[in-house]
Coordinates of C-alpha atoms in Angstrom, one line a residue:
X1 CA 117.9 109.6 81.0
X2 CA 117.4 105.3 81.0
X3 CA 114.1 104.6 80.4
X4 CA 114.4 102.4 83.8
X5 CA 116.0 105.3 85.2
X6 CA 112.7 107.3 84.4
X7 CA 110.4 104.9 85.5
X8 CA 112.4 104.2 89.0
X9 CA 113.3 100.4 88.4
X10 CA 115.1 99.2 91.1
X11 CA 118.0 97.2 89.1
X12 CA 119.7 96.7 91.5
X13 CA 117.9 96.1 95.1
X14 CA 118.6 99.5 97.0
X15 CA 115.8 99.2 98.7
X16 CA 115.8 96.3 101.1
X17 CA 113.5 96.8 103.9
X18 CA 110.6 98.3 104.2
X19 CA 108.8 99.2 107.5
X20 CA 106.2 96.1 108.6
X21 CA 104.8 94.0 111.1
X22 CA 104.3 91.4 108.8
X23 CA 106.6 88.4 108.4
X24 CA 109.4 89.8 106.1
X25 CA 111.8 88.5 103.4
X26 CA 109.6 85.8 102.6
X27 CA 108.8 85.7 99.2
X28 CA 110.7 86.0 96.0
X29 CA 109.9 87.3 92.6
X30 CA 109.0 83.9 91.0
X31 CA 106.4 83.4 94.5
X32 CA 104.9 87.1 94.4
X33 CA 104.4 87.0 90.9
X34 CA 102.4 83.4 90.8
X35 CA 100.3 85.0 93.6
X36 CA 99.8 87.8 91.6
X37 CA 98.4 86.7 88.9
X38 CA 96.0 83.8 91.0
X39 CA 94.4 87.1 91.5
X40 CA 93.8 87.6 87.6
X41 CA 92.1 84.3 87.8
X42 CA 93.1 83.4 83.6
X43 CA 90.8 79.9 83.6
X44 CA 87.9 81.8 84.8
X45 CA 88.3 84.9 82.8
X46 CA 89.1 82.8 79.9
X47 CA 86.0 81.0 80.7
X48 CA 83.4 83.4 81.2
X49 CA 85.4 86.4 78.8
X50 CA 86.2 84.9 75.8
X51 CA 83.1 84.2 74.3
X52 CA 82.3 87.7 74.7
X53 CA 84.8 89.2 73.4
X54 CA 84.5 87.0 70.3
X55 CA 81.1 88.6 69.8
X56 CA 82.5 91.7 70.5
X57 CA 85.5 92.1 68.1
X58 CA 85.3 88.7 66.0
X59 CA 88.5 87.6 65.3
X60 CA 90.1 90.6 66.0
X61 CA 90.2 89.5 69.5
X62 CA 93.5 89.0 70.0
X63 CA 94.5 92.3 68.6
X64 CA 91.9 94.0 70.9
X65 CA 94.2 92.1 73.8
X66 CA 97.4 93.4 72.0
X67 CA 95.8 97.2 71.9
X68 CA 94.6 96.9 75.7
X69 CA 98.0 95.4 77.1
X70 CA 100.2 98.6 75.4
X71 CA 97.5 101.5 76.0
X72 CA 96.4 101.6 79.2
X73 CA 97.5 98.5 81.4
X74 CA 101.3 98.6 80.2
X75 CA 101.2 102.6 81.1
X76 CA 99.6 101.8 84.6
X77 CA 102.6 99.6 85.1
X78 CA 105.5 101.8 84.3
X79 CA 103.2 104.4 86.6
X80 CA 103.1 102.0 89.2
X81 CA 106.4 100.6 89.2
X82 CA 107.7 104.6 89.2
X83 CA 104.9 104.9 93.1
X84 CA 106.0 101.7 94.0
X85 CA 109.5 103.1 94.2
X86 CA 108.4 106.3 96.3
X87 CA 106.1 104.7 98.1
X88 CA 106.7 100.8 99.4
X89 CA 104.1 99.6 100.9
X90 CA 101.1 96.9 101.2
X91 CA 98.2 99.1 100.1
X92 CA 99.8 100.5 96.8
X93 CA 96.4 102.6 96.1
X94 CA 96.2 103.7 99.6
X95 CA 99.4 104.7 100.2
X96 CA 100.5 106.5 96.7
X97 CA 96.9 108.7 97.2
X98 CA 97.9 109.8 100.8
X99 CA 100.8 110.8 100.0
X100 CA 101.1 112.4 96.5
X101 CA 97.7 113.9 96.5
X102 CA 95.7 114.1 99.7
X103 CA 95.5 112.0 103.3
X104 CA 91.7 112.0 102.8
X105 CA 91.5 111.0 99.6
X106 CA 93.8 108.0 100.5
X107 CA 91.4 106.7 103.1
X108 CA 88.7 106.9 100.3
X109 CA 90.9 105.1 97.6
X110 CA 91.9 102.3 100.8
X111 CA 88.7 101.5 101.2
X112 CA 87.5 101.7 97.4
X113 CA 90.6 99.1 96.8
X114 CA 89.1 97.1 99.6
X115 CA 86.2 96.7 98.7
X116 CA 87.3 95.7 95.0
X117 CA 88.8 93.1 96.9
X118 CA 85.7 91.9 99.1
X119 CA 83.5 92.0 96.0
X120 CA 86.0 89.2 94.3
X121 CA 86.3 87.0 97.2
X122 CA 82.6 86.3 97.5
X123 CA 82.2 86.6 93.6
X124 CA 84.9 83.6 92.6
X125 CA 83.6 81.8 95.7
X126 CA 80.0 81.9 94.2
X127 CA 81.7 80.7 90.6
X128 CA 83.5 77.9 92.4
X129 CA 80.2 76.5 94.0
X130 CA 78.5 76.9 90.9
X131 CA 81.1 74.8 89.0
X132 CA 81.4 72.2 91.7
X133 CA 77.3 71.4 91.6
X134 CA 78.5 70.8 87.7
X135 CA 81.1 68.5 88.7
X136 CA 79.1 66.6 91.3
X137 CA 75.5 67.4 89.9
X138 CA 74.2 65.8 93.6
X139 CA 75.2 68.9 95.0
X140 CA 73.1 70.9 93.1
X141 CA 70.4 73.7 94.3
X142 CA 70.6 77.3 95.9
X143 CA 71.1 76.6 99.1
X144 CA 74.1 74.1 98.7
X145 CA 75.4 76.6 96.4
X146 CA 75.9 79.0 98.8
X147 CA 76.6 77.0 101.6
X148 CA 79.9 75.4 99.6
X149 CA 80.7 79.0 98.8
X150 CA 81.2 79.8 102.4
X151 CA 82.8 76.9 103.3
X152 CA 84.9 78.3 100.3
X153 CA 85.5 81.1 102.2
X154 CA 86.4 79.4 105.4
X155 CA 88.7 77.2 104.3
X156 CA 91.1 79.7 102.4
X157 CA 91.1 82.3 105.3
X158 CA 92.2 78.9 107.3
X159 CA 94.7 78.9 105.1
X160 CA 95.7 82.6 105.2
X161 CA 96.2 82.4 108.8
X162 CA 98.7 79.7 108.1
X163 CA 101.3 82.2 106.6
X164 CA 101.8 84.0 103.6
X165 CA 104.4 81.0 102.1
X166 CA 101.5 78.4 102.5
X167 CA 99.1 80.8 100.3
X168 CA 101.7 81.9 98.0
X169 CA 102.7 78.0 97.2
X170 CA 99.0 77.1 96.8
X171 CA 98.1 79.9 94.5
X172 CA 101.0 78.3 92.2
X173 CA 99.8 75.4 92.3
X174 CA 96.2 76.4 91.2
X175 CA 97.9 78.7 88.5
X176 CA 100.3 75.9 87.1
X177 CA 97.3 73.7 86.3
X178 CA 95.2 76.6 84.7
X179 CA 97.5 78.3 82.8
X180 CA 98.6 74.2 81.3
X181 CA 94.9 74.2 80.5
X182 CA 94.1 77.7 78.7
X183 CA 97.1 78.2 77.1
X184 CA 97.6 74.4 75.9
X185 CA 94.3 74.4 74.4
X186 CA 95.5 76.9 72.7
X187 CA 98.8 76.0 71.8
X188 CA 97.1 72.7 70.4
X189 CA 95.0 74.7 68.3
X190 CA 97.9 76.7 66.5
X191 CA 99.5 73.4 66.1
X192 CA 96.8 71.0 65.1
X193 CA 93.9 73.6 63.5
X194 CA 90.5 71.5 62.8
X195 CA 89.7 75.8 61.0
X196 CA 92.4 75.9 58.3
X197 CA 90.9 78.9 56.5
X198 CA 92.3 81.2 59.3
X199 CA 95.1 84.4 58.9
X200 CA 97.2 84.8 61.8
X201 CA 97.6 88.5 59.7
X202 CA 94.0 89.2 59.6
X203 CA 93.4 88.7 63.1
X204 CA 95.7 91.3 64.1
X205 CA 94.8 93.9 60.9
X206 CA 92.7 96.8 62.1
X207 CA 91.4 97.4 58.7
X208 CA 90.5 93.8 58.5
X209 CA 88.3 94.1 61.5
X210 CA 86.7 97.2 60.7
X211 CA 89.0 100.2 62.2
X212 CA 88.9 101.3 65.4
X213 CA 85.4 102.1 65.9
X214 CA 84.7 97.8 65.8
X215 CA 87.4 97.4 68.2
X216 CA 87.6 99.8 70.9
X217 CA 84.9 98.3 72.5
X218 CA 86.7 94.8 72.4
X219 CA 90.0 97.1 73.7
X220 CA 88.1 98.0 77.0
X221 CA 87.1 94.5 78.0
X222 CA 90.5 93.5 77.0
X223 CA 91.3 96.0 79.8
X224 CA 89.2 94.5 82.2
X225 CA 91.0 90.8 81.3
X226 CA 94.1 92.1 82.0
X227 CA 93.1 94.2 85.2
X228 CA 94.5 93.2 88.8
X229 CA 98.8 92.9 87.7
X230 CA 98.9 95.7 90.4
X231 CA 98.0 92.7 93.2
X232 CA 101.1 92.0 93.5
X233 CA 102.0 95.5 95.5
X234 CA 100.2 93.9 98.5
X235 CA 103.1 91.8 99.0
X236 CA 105.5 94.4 99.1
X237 CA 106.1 94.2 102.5
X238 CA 106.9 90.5 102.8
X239 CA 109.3 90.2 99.7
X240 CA 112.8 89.2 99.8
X241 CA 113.9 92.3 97.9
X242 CA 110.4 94.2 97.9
X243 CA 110.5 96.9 95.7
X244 CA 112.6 95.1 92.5
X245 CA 110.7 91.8 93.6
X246 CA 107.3 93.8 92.8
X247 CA 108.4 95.9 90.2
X248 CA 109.7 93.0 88.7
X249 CA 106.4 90.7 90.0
X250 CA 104.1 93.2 88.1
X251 CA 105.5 93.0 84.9
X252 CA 105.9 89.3 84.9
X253 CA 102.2 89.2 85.6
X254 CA 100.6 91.7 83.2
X255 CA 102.6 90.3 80.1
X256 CA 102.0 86.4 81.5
X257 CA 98.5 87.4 81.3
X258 CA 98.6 89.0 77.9
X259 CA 100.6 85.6 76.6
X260 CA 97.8 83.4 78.1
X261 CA 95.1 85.3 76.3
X262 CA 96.5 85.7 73.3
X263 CA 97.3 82.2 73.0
X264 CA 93.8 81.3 73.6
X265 CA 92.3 83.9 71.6
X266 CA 94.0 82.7 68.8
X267 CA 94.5 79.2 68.9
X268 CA 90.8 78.8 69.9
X269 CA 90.1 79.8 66.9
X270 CA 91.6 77.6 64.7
X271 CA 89.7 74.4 67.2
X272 CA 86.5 75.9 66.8
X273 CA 84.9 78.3 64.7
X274 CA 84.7 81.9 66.2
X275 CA 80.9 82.3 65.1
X276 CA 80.3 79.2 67.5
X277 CA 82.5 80.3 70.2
X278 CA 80.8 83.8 70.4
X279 CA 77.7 82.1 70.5
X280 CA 78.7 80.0 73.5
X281 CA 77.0 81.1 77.1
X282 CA 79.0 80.3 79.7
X283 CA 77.0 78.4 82.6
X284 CA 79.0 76.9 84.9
X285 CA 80.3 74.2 82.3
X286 CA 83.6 75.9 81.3
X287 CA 82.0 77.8 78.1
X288 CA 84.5 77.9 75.4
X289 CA 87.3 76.1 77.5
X290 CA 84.6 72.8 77.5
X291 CA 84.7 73.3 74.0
X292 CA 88.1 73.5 72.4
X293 CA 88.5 70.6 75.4
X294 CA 86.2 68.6 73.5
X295 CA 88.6 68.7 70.6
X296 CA 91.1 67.5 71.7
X297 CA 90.7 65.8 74.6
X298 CA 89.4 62.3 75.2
X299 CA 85.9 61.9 76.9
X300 CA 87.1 60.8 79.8
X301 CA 89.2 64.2 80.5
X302 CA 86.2 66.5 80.1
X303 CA 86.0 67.4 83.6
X304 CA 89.4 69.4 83.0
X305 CA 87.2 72.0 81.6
X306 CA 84.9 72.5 84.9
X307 CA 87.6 71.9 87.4
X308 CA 90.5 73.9 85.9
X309 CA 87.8 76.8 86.6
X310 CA 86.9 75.5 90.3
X311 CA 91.4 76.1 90.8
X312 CA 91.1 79.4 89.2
X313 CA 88.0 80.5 91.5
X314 CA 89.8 79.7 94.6
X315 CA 93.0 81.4 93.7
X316 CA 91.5 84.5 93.0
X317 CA 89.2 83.9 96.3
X318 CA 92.4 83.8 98.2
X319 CA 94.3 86.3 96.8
X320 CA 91.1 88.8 97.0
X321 CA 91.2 88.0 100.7
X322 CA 95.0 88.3 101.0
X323 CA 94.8 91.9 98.8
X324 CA 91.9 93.3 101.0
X325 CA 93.4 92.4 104.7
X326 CA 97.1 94.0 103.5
X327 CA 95.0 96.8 102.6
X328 CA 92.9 96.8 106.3
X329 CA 96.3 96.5 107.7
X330 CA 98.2 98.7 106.3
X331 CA 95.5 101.8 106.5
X332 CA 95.2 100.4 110.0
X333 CA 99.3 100.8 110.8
X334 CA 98.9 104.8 109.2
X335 CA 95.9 105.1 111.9
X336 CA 93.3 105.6 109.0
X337 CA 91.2 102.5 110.9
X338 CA 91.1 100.9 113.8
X339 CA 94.3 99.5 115.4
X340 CA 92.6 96.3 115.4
X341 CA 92.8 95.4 112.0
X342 CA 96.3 96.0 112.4
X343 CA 97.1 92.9 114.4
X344 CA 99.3 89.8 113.9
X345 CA 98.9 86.4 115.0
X346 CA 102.1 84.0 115.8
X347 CA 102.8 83.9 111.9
X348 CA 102.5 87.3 111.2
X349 CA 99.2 87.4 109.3
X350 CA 96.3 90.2 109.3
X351 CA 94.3 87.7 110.8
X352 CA 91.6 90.2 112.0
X353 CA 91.8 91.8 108.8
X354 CA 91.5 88.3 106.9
X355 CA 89.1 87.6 109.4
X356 CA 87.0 90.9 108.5
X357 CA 87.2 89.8 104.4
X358 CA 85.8 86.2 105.3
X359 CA 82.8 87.4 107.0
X360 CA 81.9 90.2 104.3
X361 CA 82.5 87.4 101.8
X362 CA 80.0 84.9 103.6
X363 CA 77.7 87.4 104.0
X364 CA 77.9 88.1 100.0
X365 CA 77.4 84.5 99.1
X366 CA 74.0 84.8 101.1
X367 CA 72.8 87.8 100.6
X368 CA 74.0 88.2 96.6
X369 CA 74.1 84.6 95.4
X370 CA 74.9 83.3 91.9
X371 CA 71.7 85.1 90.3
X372 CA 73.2 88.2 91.1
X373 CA 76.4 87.7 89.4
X374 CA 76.4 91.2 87.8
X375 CA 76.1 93.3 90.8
X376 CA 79.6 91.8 91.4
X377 CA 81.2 92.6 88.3
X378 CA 79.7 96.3 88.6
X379 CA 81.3 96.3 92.1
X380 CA 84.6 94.9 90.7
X381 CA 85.0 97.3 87.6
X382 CA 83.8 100.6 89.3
X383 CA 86.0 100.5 92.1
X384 CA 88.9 98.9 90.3
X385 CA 88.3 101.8 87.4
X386 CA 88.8 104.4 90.6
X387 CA 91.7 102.8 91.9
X388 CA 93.5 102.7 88.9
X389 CA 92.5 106.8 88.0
X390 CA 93.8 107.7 91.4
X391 CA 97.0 106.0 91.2
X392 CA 97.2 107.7 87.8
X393 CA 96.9 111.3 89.1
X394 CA 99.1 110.0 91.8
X395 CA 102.0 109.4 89.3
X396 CA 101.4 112.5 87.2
X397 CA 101.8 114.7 90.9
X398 CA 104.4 112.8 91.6
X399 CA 106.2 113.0 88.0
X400 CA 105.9 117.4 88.6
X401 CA 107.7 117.0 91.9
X402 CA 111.2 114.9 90.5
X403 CA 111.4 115.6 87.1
X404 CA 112.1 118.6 84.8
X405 CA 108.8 120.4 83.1
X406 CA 109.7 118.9 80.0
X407 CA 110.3 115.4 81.0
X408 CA 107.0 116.0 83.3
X409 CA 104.8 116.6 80.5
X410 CA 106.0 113.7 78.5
X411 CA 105.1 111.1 81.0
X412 CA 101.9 113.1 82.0
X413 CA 100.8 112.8 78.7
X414 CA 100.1 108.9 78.2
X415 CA 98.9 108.9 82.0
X416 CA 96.4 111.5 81.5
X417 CA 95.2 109.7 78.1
X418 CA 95.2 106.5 80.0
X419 CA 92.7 108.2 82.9
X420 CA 90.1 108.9 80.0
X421 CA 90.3 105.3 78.5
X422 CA 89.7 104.1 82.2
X423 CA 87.2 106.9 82.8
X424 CA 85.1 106.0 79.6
X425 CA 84.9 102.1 81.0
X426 CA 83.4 103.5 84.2
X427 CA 80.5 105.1 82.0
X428 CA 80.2 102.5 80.2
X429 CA 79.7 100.2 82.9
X430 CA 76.7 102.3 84.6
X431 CA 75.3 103.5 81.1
X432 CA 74.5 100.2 79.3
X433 CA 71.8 98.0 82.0
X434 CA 72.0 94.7 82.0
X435 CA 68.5 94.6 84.1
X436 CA 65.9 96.9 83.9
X437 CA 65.6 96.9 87.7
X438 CA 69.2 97.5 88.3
X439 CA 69.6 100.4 85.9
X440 CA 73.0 102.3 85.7
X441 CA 73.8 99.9 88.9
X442 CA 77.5 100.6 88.8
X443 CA 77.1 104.3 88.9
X444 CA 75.3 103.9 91.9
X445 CA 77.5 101.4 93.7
X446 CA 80.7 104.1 92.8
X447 CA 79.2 106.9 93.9
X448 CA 78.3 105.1 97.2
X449 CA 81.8 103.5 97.8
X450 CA 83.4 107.3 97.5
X451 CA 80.5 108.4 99.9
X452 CA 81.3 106.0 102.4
X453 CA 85.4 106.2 102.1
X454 CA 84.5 110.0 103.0
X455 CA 82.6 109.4 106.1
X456 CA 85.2 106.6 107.1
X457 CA 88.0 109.7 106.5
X458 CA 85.9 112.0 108.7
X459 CA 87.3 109.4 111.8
X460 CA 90.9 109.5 110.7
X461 CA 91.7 112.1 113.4
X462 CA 90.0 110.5 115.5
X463 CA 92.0 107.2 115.4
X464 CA 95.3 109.4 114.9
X465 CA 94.4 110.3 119.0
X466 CA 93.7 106.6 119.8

């Protein structure tokens, strides 16, 4: 058996519809996958990541990156491209959980996806007010922070309503300008090193770095860097050729993010010190990006660093919001919500959906503002960790249904493995506080999220009838 063959690649576009009400045929692979990764947000994670996992791992941090893109993300891919095959549709998560293991637990996975999606949008909207009070220090203090967060907000579900074209060609051009940013900077650095005592070997030698006990931890938050690829499912259903064009989309965007990492992880290094960048705290100046920038840019270009950060924000704030109302709508079309968040306006948008993301978002920005920064990235990791475990055990009952036992258990196998890695960064999220006060915060919020997707399954029937 082809190894695209196993994993259900659609070589060559058998599957050219899929059912919608959404405008169809619209995007291509090149559009999808742009969008896609806006989602991954690289300037941002660059910005606020890198200096930590410098601390973390040292220079080993690109081979943490390396580790984390083969074992688990690359596995989730292959797993998702294999659903994605089975099961076309808007709200990957939802959808693959309804139907390969159980209609309730797809309503809980639905919402837990969605509400991964409503923590970003507010969260990158907080992170773009923050950096434009750095770029125009007269807009600085609490309340303007929050107030240029919902106008934020505002303005990009404007823009969703606009069509899905419109969004996609924005997020691309936000992306184009990051992506020159990071991975020039570090591009520069591999060509013109100011650190010449530097071994491209060593920083990928696990010996070098102290085995594998020094770099797991780096491994999992090379994880999370890579995390979101699978964005590009919500646009399944408005792709030219929609399951090749994702397929295709999430690969593309999973091993563009690895590329953009790895070139900053390592040709950082050789701009600035790793001892300096690790020590670098990232606060709304553009952290180690700011630096390198100050290398080798003049002093008149230092507001690339902040602003390439402000583009990254607001494509991932878009994307979040254009993720989360697919999801809505799609849960909504299968009668697991309302029929109101299924609706479409003249340009076949989820605008009620959109609409529902926007106002969770503003209410976010006021009620969880920029000081508490973490209870958004425990949001964000628990319920992304979930959605990702599902889709796993998804795969593996869906692997027992088509293939033979032996060819069942061989793709089981890294899936299964991949679960634990993914299951150990949800303990580890809850078991190590970052605030006294907020102890084993993620635990909680998970353990809430499945709570409530269970009492929102409870009214599936009941909007079946309706």
């Amino acid at each position: 058996m082809k190894l695209l063959e196993l994993f259900g690649y659609d070589r060559h576009g058998e599957i050219q519809e899929v059912h919608t009400t959404l405008n169809k045929g619209k995007l291509t692979t090149k559009e999808v996958t742009l969008a896609a990764l806006g989602f991954n947000a690289p300037a941002w994670v660059a910005a606020s990541s890198m200096s930590i996992l410098y601390s973390i791992v040292g220079h080993a941090a690109p081979l943490a990156i390396l580790i984390a893109y083969f074992f688990p993300m690359l596995v989730l891919a292959f797993c998702l491209i294999r659903l994605t095959r089975h099961a076309p549709s808007a709200a990957g998560i939802f959808t693959f959980t309804e139907k390969f293991l159980h209609s309730r637990i797809g309503t809980v996975l639905g919402w837990t996806y969605t509400l991964a999606c409503a923590a970003v949008a507010p969260m990158t909207a907080v992170i773009g007010a923050q950096y434009m009070q750095a770029l125009f220090p007269g807009l600085a203090g609490d309340i303007n922070a929050r107030i240029l967060g919902t106008l934020m907000l505002v303005v990009f579900f404007v823009i969703s309503c606009r069509g899905i074209e419109i969004t996609a060609k924005i997020a691309g051009v936000f992306l184009t300008f990051e992506i020159l940013v990071v991975a020039g900077l570090g591009i520069m650095g591999i060509v013109h090193p100011h650190v010449t005592d530097l071994s491209l070997g060593d920083m990928y030698s696990l010996s070098k770095a102290g085995g594998m006990s020094v770099v797991g931890p780096g491994v999992l938050f090379g994880v999370w860097m890579l995390a979101n690829f699978d964005s590009a499912i919500n646009y399944i259903e408005e792709a030219r050729m929609p399951v090749r064009t994702v397929q295709r989309s999430m690969l593309l965007v999973l091993t563009s993010a690895f590329v953009i990492y790895s070139l900053a992880a390592i040709g950082w290094q050789y701009a600035v010190p790793v001892k300096t960048l690790a020590a670098i705290v990232e606060g709304g100046d553009g952290g180690p990006i700011a630096a390198i920038a100050k290398v080798y840019l003049p002093a008149s270009l230092a507001w690339v660093a902040i602003f390439v950060v402000i583009t990254s924000a607001a494509a991932g704030l878009q994307i979040s919001m254009n993720s989360g109302a697919r999801t809505l709508y799609r849960m909504s079309q299968e009668k697991h919500l309302p029929a109101l968040f299924g609706k479409v306006n003249e340009r076949k948008v989820p605008w009620v959906a959109a609409l529902a993301m926007t106002i969770v978002g503003v209410v976010l920005v006021w009620y969880k503002p920029l000081a508490k920064i973490m209870w958004y990235y425990d949001v964000v990791t628990i319920t992304l960790v979930l959605s990702y475990i599902a889709a796993l055990a998804a795969f593996v009952r869906l692997a027992w249904q088509i293939h033979r036992p032996a060819v069942s258990l061989s793709v089981s196998v890294p899936a299964v493995l991949a679960m634990g890695v993914l299951g150990y960064i949800a303990y580890t999220a809850g078991a190590v506080p970052v605030d006294p006060s907020d102890l084993y915060n993620a635990w909680y919020i998970g353990i809430a999220v499945v709570v409530s997707g269970f009492a929102i399954s409870m009214t599936g029937k009941q909007h079946a009838k309706t």
